[in-house]
mmCIF file of C-alpha atoms in Angstrom:
data_model
loop_
_atom_site.group_PDB
_atom_site.id
_atom_site.type_symbol
_atom_site.label_atom_id
_atom_site.label_comp_id
_atom_site.label_asym_id
_atom_site.label_seq_id
_atom_site.Cartn_x
_atom_site.Cartn_y
_atom_site.Cartn_z
ATOM 1 C CA MET S 1 0.000 -0.050 0.040
ATOM 2 C CA ASN S 2 1.658 3.017 -1.136
ATOM 3 C CA LYS S 3 -0.567 5.701 0.958
ATOM 4 C CA LYS S 4 0.173 6.169 4.089
ATOM 5 C CA THR S 5 -2.185 4.300 6.182
ATOM 6 C CA LEU S 6 -3.623 4.786 9.579
ATOM 7 C CA TYR S 7 -5.265 1.551 10.440
ATOM 8 C CA VAL S 8 -7.817 2.058 13.819
ATOM 9 C CA SER S 9 -9.414 -1.022 15.616
ATOM 10 C CA ASP S 10 -12.274 -1.755 17.925
ATOM 11 C CA LEU S 11 -11.403 -3.955 20.925
ATOM 12 C CA ASP S 12 -14.426 -6.089 21.945
ATOM 13 C CA GLY S 13 -15.644 -8.064 19.280
ATOM 14 C CA THR S 14 -13.420 -7.563 16.413
ATOM 15 C CA LEU S 15 -9.728 -7.308 17.102
ATOM 16 C CA LEU S 16 -10.226 -9.235 20.362
ATOM 17 C CA SER S 17 -11.481 -12.647 19.838
ATOM 18 C CA THR S 18 -14.506 -15.044 21.945
ATOM 19 C CA ASP S 19 -12.184 -15.346 25.294
ATOM 20 C CA SER S 20 -11.565 -11.208 25.281
ATOM 21 C CA HIS S 21 -8.214 -11.052 24.757
ATOM 22 C CA ILE S 22 -5.862 -10.233 21.374
ATOM 23 C CA SER S 23 -5.126 -14.148 20.146
ATOM 24 C CA GLN S 24 -1.045 -14.643 20.200
ATOM 25 C CA ARG S 25 -1.611 -15.060 15.786
ATOM 26 C CA SER S 26 -3.363 -11.417 16.059
ATOM 27 C CA SER S 27 -0.546 -10.001 18.452
ATOM 28 C CA ASP S 28 2.713 -11.157 16.161
ATOM 29 C CA ILE S 29 1.005 -9.592 12.503
ATOM 30 C CA ILE S 30 0.821 -6.555 14.634
ATOM 31 C CA SER S 31 4.091 -6.461 15.807
ATOM 32 C CA SER S 32 5.626 -7.194 13.266
ATOM 33 C CA LEU S 33 4.161 -5.128 10.902
ATOM 34 C CA THR S 34 4.576 -2.197 13.733
ATOM 35 C CA ALA S 35 8.301 -2.873 12.899
ATOM 36 C CA ARG S 36 8.210 -2.448 9.616
ATOM 37 C CA GLY S 37 6.867 0.655 9.796
ATOM 38 C CA ALA S 38 2.642 0.494 9.479
ATOM 39 C CA MET S 39 0.843 3.524 12.195
ATOM 40 C CA ILE S 40 -1.831 0.342 13.669
ATOM 41 C CA THR S 41 -3.728 1.586 16.868
ATOM 42 C CA VAL S 42 -7.042 1.161 18.598
ATOM 43 C CA ALA S 43 -10.336 3.499 19.354
ATOM 44 C CA THR S 44 -12.485 1.264 22.127
ATOM 45 C CA ALA S 45 -14.815 2.617 24.862
ATOM 46 C CA ARG S 46 -12.776 1.214 27.174
ATOM 47 C CA THR S 47 -10.485 2.850 29.495
ATOM 48 C CA PRO S 48 -6.651 2.235 30.165
ATOM 49 C CA ALA S 49 -7.054 -0.218 33.291
ATOM 50 C CA THR S 50 -7.990 -2.795 30.764
ATOM 51 C CA VAL S 51 -6.606 -1.402 27.658
ATOM 52 C CA VAL S 52 -2.684 -1.547 29.104
ATOM 53 C CA PRO S 53 -3.230 -5.081 29.488
ATOM 54 C CA LEU S 54 -4.866 -5.974 26.594
ATOM 55 C CA LEU S 55 -2.298 -4.957 24.565
ATOM 56 C CA ALA S 56 0.618 -5.589 27.084
ATOM 57 C CA GLY S 57 2.249 -8.211 24.321
ATOM 58 C CA THR S 58 1.679 -5.898 21.092
ATOM 59 C CA ALA S 59 3.670 -3.578 19.788
ATOM 60 C CA THR S 60 1.679 -0.464 18.462
ATOM 61 C CA THR S 61 3.404 3.374 17.917
ATOM 62 C CA PRO S 62 0.288 5.654 17.396
ATOM 63 C CA PRO S 63 -1.480 6.717 20.846
ATOM 64 C CA ALA S 64 -5.052 4.475 21.116
ATOM 65 C CA VAL S 65 -8.633 5.927 21.784
ATOM 66 C CA VAL S 66 -9.638 5.527 25.088
ATOM 67 C CA MET S 67 -13.535 6.111 26.365
ATOM 68 C CA THR S 68 -14.733 6.764 22.848
ATOM 69 C CA GLY S 69 -12.822 9.659 22.164
ATOM 70 C CA CYS S 70 -12.809 11.534 25.458
ATOM 71 C CA ALA S 71 -8.842 10.888 25.527
ATOM 72 C CA TYR S 72 -5.627 9.804 24.148
ATOM 73 C CA TRP S 73 -3.643 7.004 25.989
ATOM 74 C CA ASN S 74 0.178 7.327 25.298
ATOM 75 C CA ARG S 75 1.546 4.089 25.901
ATOM 76 C CA GLY S 76 5.221 4.766 26.811
ATOM 77 C CA GLN S 77 4.534 7.778 29.290
ATOM 78 C CA GLY S 78 1.555 6.166 30.463
ATOM 79 C CA ARG S 79 -0.454 9.422 30.601
ATOM 80 C CA PHE S 80 -3.963 10.540 29.353
ATOM 81 C CA MET S 81 -3.028 13.038 26.117
ATOM 82 C CA GLN S 82 -5.881 15.999 24.925
ATOM 83 C CA PRO S 83 -8.344 14.970 27.594
ATOM 84 C CA HIS S 84 -11.862 15.919 27.285
ATOM 85 C CA PHE S 85 -13.974 16.737 30.262
ATOM 86 C CA LEU S 86 -17.531 17.430 30.380
ATOM 87 C CA PRO S 87 -19.162 20.608 31.256
ATOM 88 C CA GLU S 88 -19.814 21.165 35.035
ATOM 89 C CA HIS S 89 -23.176 22.455 34.213
ATOM 90 C CA ASP S 90 -23.570 18.731 32.311
ATOM 91 C CA VAL S 91 -22.222 17.020 34.892
ATOM 92 C CA VAL S 92 -25.361 18.051 37.283
ATOM 93 C CA ARG S 93 -27.557 17.558 34.770
ATOM 94 C CA ALA S 94 -26.795 13.913 33.828
ATOM 95 C CA LEU S 95 -26.471 13.186 37.344
ATOM 96 C CA GLU S 96 -30.406 14.279 37.810
ATOM 97 C CA ILE S 97 -31.999 13.404 34.809
ATOM 98 C CA CYS S 98 -29.537 8.735 35.066
ATOM 99 C CA LEU S 99 -31.098 8.870 38.914
ATOM 100 C CA HIS S 100 -34.604 10.057 37.901
ATOM 101 C CA HIS S 101 -34.902 7.070 35.695
ATOM 102 C CA ASP S 102 -33.419 5.134 38.257
ATOM 103 C CA VAL S 103 -30.020 4.431 36.674
ATOM 104 C CA HIS S 104 -26.664 4.868 38.905
ATOM 105 C CA PRO S 105 -23.814 5.639 36.853
ATOM 106 C CA PHE S 106 -19.944 5.087 37.365
ATOM 107 C CA VAL S 107 -18.429 8.918 37.283
ATOM 108 C CA TYR S 108 -15.239 8.520 36.030
ATOM 109 C CA VAL S 109 -12.720 11.639 36.836
ATOM 110 C CA MET S 110 -9.014 11.696 36.008
ATOM 111 C CA SER S 111 -6.799 12.410 38.484
ATOM 112 C CA PRO S 112 -4.467 15.690 38.961
ATOM 113 C CA ASP S 113 -0.866 14.261 37.170
ATOM 114 C CA GLY S 114 -3.786 12.345 34.212
ATOM 115 C CA SER S 115 -2.007 9.188 35.146
ATOM 116 C CA THR S 116 -5.388 7.033 36.574
ATOM 117 C CA LEU S 117 -9.357 7.436 36.858
ATOM 118 C CA ASP S 118 -10.719 7.601 39.941
ATOM 119 C CA VAL S 119 -14.505 6.347 39.551
ATOM 120 C CA TYR S 120 -17.495 7.115 41.755
ATOM 121 C CA HIS S 121 -20.955 5.059 42.044
ATOM 122 C CA GLY S 122 -22.914 6.214 44.397
ATOM 123 C CA ALA S 123 -25.826 3.613 44.828
ATOM 124 C CA PRO S 124 -25.549 1.578 48.036
ATOM 125 C CA ALA S 125 -25.667 -1.386 45.845
ATOM 126 C CA PHE S 126 -25.356 -3.302 41.748
ATOM 127 C CA ASN S 127 -27.525 -4.661 39.246
ATOM 128 C CA LYS S 128 -25.519 -7.732 38.190
ATOM 129 C CA ALA S 129 -24.429 -6.343 35.050
ATOM 130 C CA GLU S 130 -22.746 -3.794 37.074
ATOM 131 C CA GLU S 131 -21.367 -6.217 40.149
ATOM 132 C CA SER S 132 -19.820 -8.268 36.645
ATOM 133 C CA PHE S 133 -18.852 -4.748 35.595
ATOM 134 C CA TYR S 134 -16.858 -4.009 38.822
ATOM 135 C CA GLU S 135 -15.658 -7.950 39.658
ATOM 136 C CA GLU S 136 -13.802 -7.639 36.480
ATOM 137 C CA ARG S 137 -11.715 -4.542 37.105
ATOM 138 C CA ALA S 138 -11.721 -4.269 40.682
ATOM 139 C CA ARG S 139 -7.751 -4.730 41.004
ATOM 140 C CA LEU S 140 -6.547 -3.426 38.004
ATOM 141 C CA PRO S 141 -3.814 -0.694 39.202
ATOM 142 C CA LEU S 142 -5.346 2.596 36.564
ATOM 143 C CA LYS S 143 -8.205 2.534 38.198
ATOM 144 C CA ARG S 144 -9.684 3.505 41.613
ATOM 145 C CA PHE S 145 -13.089 3.137 42.627
ATOM 146 C CA HIS S 146 -15.182 4.324 45.395
ATOM 147 C CA LEU S 147 -18.765 2.601 46.080
ATOM 148 C CA GLY S 148 -21.478 3.877 47.927
ATOM 149 C CA THR S 149 -19.648 7.696 47.357
ATOM 150 C CA PRO S 150 -21.225 11.085 45.780
ATOM 151 C CA ALA S 151 -18.701 11.786 43.366
ATOM 152 C CA PRO S 152 -16.957 14.901 44.988
ATOM 153 C CA ALA S 153 -16.705 18.721 43.887
ATOM 154 C CA ARG S 154 -12.981 17.719 42.037
ATOM 155 C CA ALA S 155 -15.882 15.668 40.055
ATOM 156 C CA LEU S 156 -17.308 18.998 38.445
ATOM 157 C CA HIS S 157 -13.927 19.569 36.252
ATOM 158 C CA TYR S 158 -12.529 16.953 35.730
ATOM 159 C CA SER S 159 -15.144 14.047 34.994
ATOM 160 C CA MET S 160 -14.496 12.580 31.893
ATOM 161 C CA LEU S 161 -16.936 10.578 31.413
ATOM 162 C CA PHE S 162 -20.120 9.037 32.861
ATOM 163 C CA TYR S 163 -21.225 4.791 32.115
ATOM 164 C CA ALA S 164 -24.291 2.927 33.065
ATOM 165 C CA MET S 165 -25.237 -0.656 32.572
ATOM 166 C CA GLY S 166 -28.433 -1.928 33.311
ATOM 167 C CA CYS S 167 -32.096 -2.995 32.101
ATOM 168 C CA GLY S 168 -32.634 -1.781 28.457
ATOM 169 C CA GLU S 169 -35.840 0.075 28.781
ATOM 170 C CA GLY S 170 -34.359 2.245 31.993
ATOM 171 C CA ILE S 171 -30.948 3.193 29.488
ATOM 172 C CA ARG S 172 -33.305 3.546 27.148
ATOM 173 C CA LYS S 173 -35.014 6.247 28.574
ATOM 174 C CA ALA S 174 -32.344 7.727 30.238
ATOM 175 C CA ALA S 175 -30.854 8.796 27.346
ATOM 176 C CA ASP S 176 -33.710 9.609 25.049
ATOM 177 C CA ALA S 177 -33.747 12.769 27.787
ATOM 178 C CA LEU S 178 -30.143 13.110 27.575
ATOM 179 C CA ARG S 179 -30.468 14.024 24.105
ATOM 180 C CA THR S 180 -32.838 16.223 24.298
ATOM 181 C CA GLN S 181 -31.905 18.089 28.557
ATOM 182 C CA SER S 182 -28.228 18.205 27.660
ATOM 183 C CA GLU S 183 -25.234 19.153 25.513
ATOM 184 C CA CYS S 184 -23.521 15.698 26.091
ATOM 185 C CA SER S 185 -22.006 13.427 23.453
ATOM 186 C CA ILE S 186 -24.426 10.615 23.940
ATOM 187 C CA CYS S 187 -24.186 6.913 22.945
ATOM 188 C CA CYS S 188 -26.423 3.514 23.900
ATOM 189 C CA TYR S 189 -26.158 0.133 22.059
ATOM 190 C CA PRO S 190 -26.840 -3.355 23.307
ATOM 191 C CA ASP S 191 -24.282 -5.746 24.927
ATOM 192 C CA ILE S 192 -22.699 -7.215 22.686
ATOM 193 C CA PHE S 193 -22.814 -10.514 25.399
ATOM 194 C CA ASN S 194 -26.579 -10.215 26.179
ATOM 195 C CA PRO S 195 -28.717 -7.845 23.864
ATOM 196 C CA ASP S 196 -30.914 -7.408 26.877
ATOM 197 C CA ILE S 197 -28.640 -5.187 28.918
ATOM 198 C CA TYR S 198 -27.370 -1.456 27.810
ATOM 199 C CA ASN S 199 -24.581 0.286 27.819
ATOM 200 C CA LEU S 200 -25.253 4.272 28.526
ATOM 201 C CA GLU S 201 -22.129 6.473 28.106
ATOM 202 C CA ILE S 202 -21.814 10.179 29.034
ATOM 203 C CA PHE S 203 -19.506 12.261 27.196
ATOM 204 C CA PRO S 204 -18.390 15.910 26.236
ATOM 205 C CA PRO S 205 -20.206 17.697 24.076
ATOM 206 C CA GLY S 206 -18.405 16.424 20.245
ATOM 207 C CA VAL S 207 -16.412 13.401 21.928
ATOM 208 C CA THR S 208 -16.416 10.293 19.404
ATOM 209 C CA LYS S 209 -14.459 7.935 18.293
ATOM 210 C CA ALA S 210 -14.753 9.868 14.319
ATOM 211 C CA ALA S 211 -13.588 13.245 16.359
ATOM 212 C CA ALA S 212 -10.802 11.396 17.738
ATOM 213 C CA VAL S 213 -9.548 9.011 14.833
ATOM 214 C CA GLU S 214 -9.721 12.428 12.372
ATOM 215 C CA ALA S 215 -7.896 14.351 15.105
ATOM 216 C CA LEU S 216 -5.244 10.911 14.859
ATOM 217 C CA LYS S 217 -5.133 10.676 11.453
ATOM 218 C CA ASP S 218 -3.984 15.008 10.743
ATOM 219 C CA GLU S 219 -1.457 14.838 13.496
ATOM 220 C CA LEU S 220 0.210 11.254 12.239
ATOM 221 C CA GLY S 221 0.213 13.042 8.765
ATOM 222 C CA ALA S 222 -1.762 9.507 7.592
ATOM 223 C CA GLU S 223 -3.181 10.064 3.651
ATOM 224 C CA ARG S 224 -5.916 7.104 4.110
ATOM 225 C CA LEU S 225 -7.554 5.790 7.670
ATOM 226 C CA VAL S 226 -9.172 2.351 7.957
ATOM 227 C CA VAL S 227 -11.168 1.374 10.498
ATOM 228 C CA PHE S 228 -12.744 -2.101 12.311
ATOM 229 C CA GLY S 229 -15.838 -2.547 13.948
ATOM 230 C CA ASP S 230 -18.455 -4.477 15.239
ATOM 231 C CA ASN S 231 -20.926 -2.753 17.203
ATOM 232 C CA LEU S 232 -23.664 0.961 16.916
ATOM 233 C CA ASN S 233 -20.761 2.796 18.614
ATOM 234 C CA ASP S 234 -17.748 1.657 15.501
ATOM 235 C CA LEU S 235 -20.600 3.915 13.212
ATOM 236 C CA SER S 236 -19.296 7.123 13.515
ATOM 237 C CA MET S 237 -15.554 6.308 12.968
ATOM 238 C CA PHE S 238 -16.858 4.641 9.792
ATOM 239 C CA ALA S 239 -18.708 7.218 8.238
ATOM 240 C CA VAL S 240 -15.296 9.588 8.672
ATOM 241 C CA ALA S 241 -13.218 6.296 7.046
ATOM 242 C CA ASP S 242 -11.715 6.045 3.550
ATOM 243 C CA VAL S 243 -12.398 2.154 4.559
ATOM 244 C CA ALA S 244 -14.977 0.438 7.153
ATOM 245 C CA VAL S 245 -14.302 -2.630 7.875
ATOM 246 C CA ALA S 246 -17.114 -4.955 9.000
ATOM 247 C CA VAL S 247 -16.028 -8.094 11.125
ATOM 248 C CA GLY S 248 -18.239 -11.001 10.283
ATOM 249 C CA ASN S 249 -19.885 -11.124 13.730
ATOM 250 C CA ALA S 250 -20.383 -7.638 13.466
ATOM 251 C CA LEU S 251 -25.219 -6.074 14.355
ATOM 252 C CA PRO S 252 -26.288 -5.975 10.900
ATOM 253 C CA GLU S 253 -26.744 -1.821 11.185
ATOM 254 C CA VAL S 254 -22.728 -1.894 10.730
ATOM 255 C CA LYS S 255 -22.558 -4.574 8.250
ATOM 256 C CA ALA S 256 -25.216 -2.126 6.035
ATOM 257 C CA GLU S 257 -22.609 1.074 6.464
ATOM 258 C CA ALA S 258 -19.471 -1.355 5.730
ATOM 259 C CA ASP S 259 -17.047 -0.901 2.677
ATOM 260 C CA VAL S 260 -15.791 -4.459 3.427
ATOM 261 C CA VAL S 261 -16.765 -7.324 5.793
ATOM 262 C CA ILE S 262 -14.392 -9.833 6.873
ATOM 263 C CA GLU S 263 -15.134 -12.938 8.797
ATOM 264 C CA PRO S 264 -15.495 -12.595 12.942
ATOM 265 C CA ASN S 265 -13.398 -11.280 15.394
ATOM 266 C CA TYR S 266 -12.379 -15.138 16.567
ATOM 267 C CA THR S 267 -10.355 -15.797 13.177
ATOM 268 C CA ASP S 268 -7.885 -12.887 13.523
ATOM 269 C CA SER S 269 -9.530 -11.353 10.915
ATOM 270 C CA VAL S 270 -8.850 -7.873 11.558
ATOM 271 C CA ALA S 271 -4.680 -8.591 11.900
ATOM 272 C CA ARG S 272 -5.375 -10.649 8.641
ATOM 273 C CA PHE S 273 -6.642 -7.841 6.895
ATOM 274 C CA ILE S 274 -4.474 -4.977 7.827
ATOM 275 C CA GLU S 275 -1.176 -7.388 6.186
ATOM 276 C CA ALA S 276 -2.742 -7.848 4.059
ATOM 277 C CA ASP S 277 -3.888 -4.364 3.220
ATOM 278 C CA PHE S 278 0.002 -3.040 3.931
ATOM 279 C CA LEU S 279 1.928 -5.377 1.888
ATOM 280 C CA GLY S 280 -0.692 -4.419 -1.076
ATOM 281 C CA GLU S 281 -2.513 -8.111 -1.467
ATOM 282 C CA LEU S 282 -5.909 -7.388 -1.380
#
């Protein structure tokens, strides 16, 4: 491929296999291509707390787009880059709307040095989805949970993300209200493992995967953008990509917007496509 290309993949359901890890084969392909000058990174709803261990054995050079575009994560420095924060009035309003619909979000607040996140959850108990989410992340070094604790005053200035999960009806009602009563960017989509559970992400105005990957493309001087995804929150970057690639297990709506549909995530399809494209073999 002659044009300088930036390859950006979603993680869950896309680059990650069914065991929610990058396979050794995909890791080896990506690391080898990176050594040859390929620009490969990820754009994910995840925070650095899980992105860092997932990418630990895989060499990449561009920063990772984390928290659906709230910031970049510099793997070498272990710091957020160019973070976006929710406006103070939207922090207050979003909490009011969520609680009105019996939705209790996790509130993500960046630490003063930009190296970790403090996560506040004010409800006295978890629903099943929240409990599973917490248990998988409770002991991660880059994220500190504060349970049963309302977000402190510092959250008004450094909140990067509200994240909630639960019964589809309540989550969707909260999302609809937020879209009409706040300036926040709202992303609401079904869980890839349990479609009865919906995820709600509340971001600063203008934050999307699309905005982040476009800015990264310009910053790196790339002439071409190839993106990979499987879920509704990937559609924004599909719209700005030169080539939008859906994995075979993607939602029908995502496949419909893709330029190319490849094999499912568990076949190393993303890494194999990048390799063929980079080497000019497609």
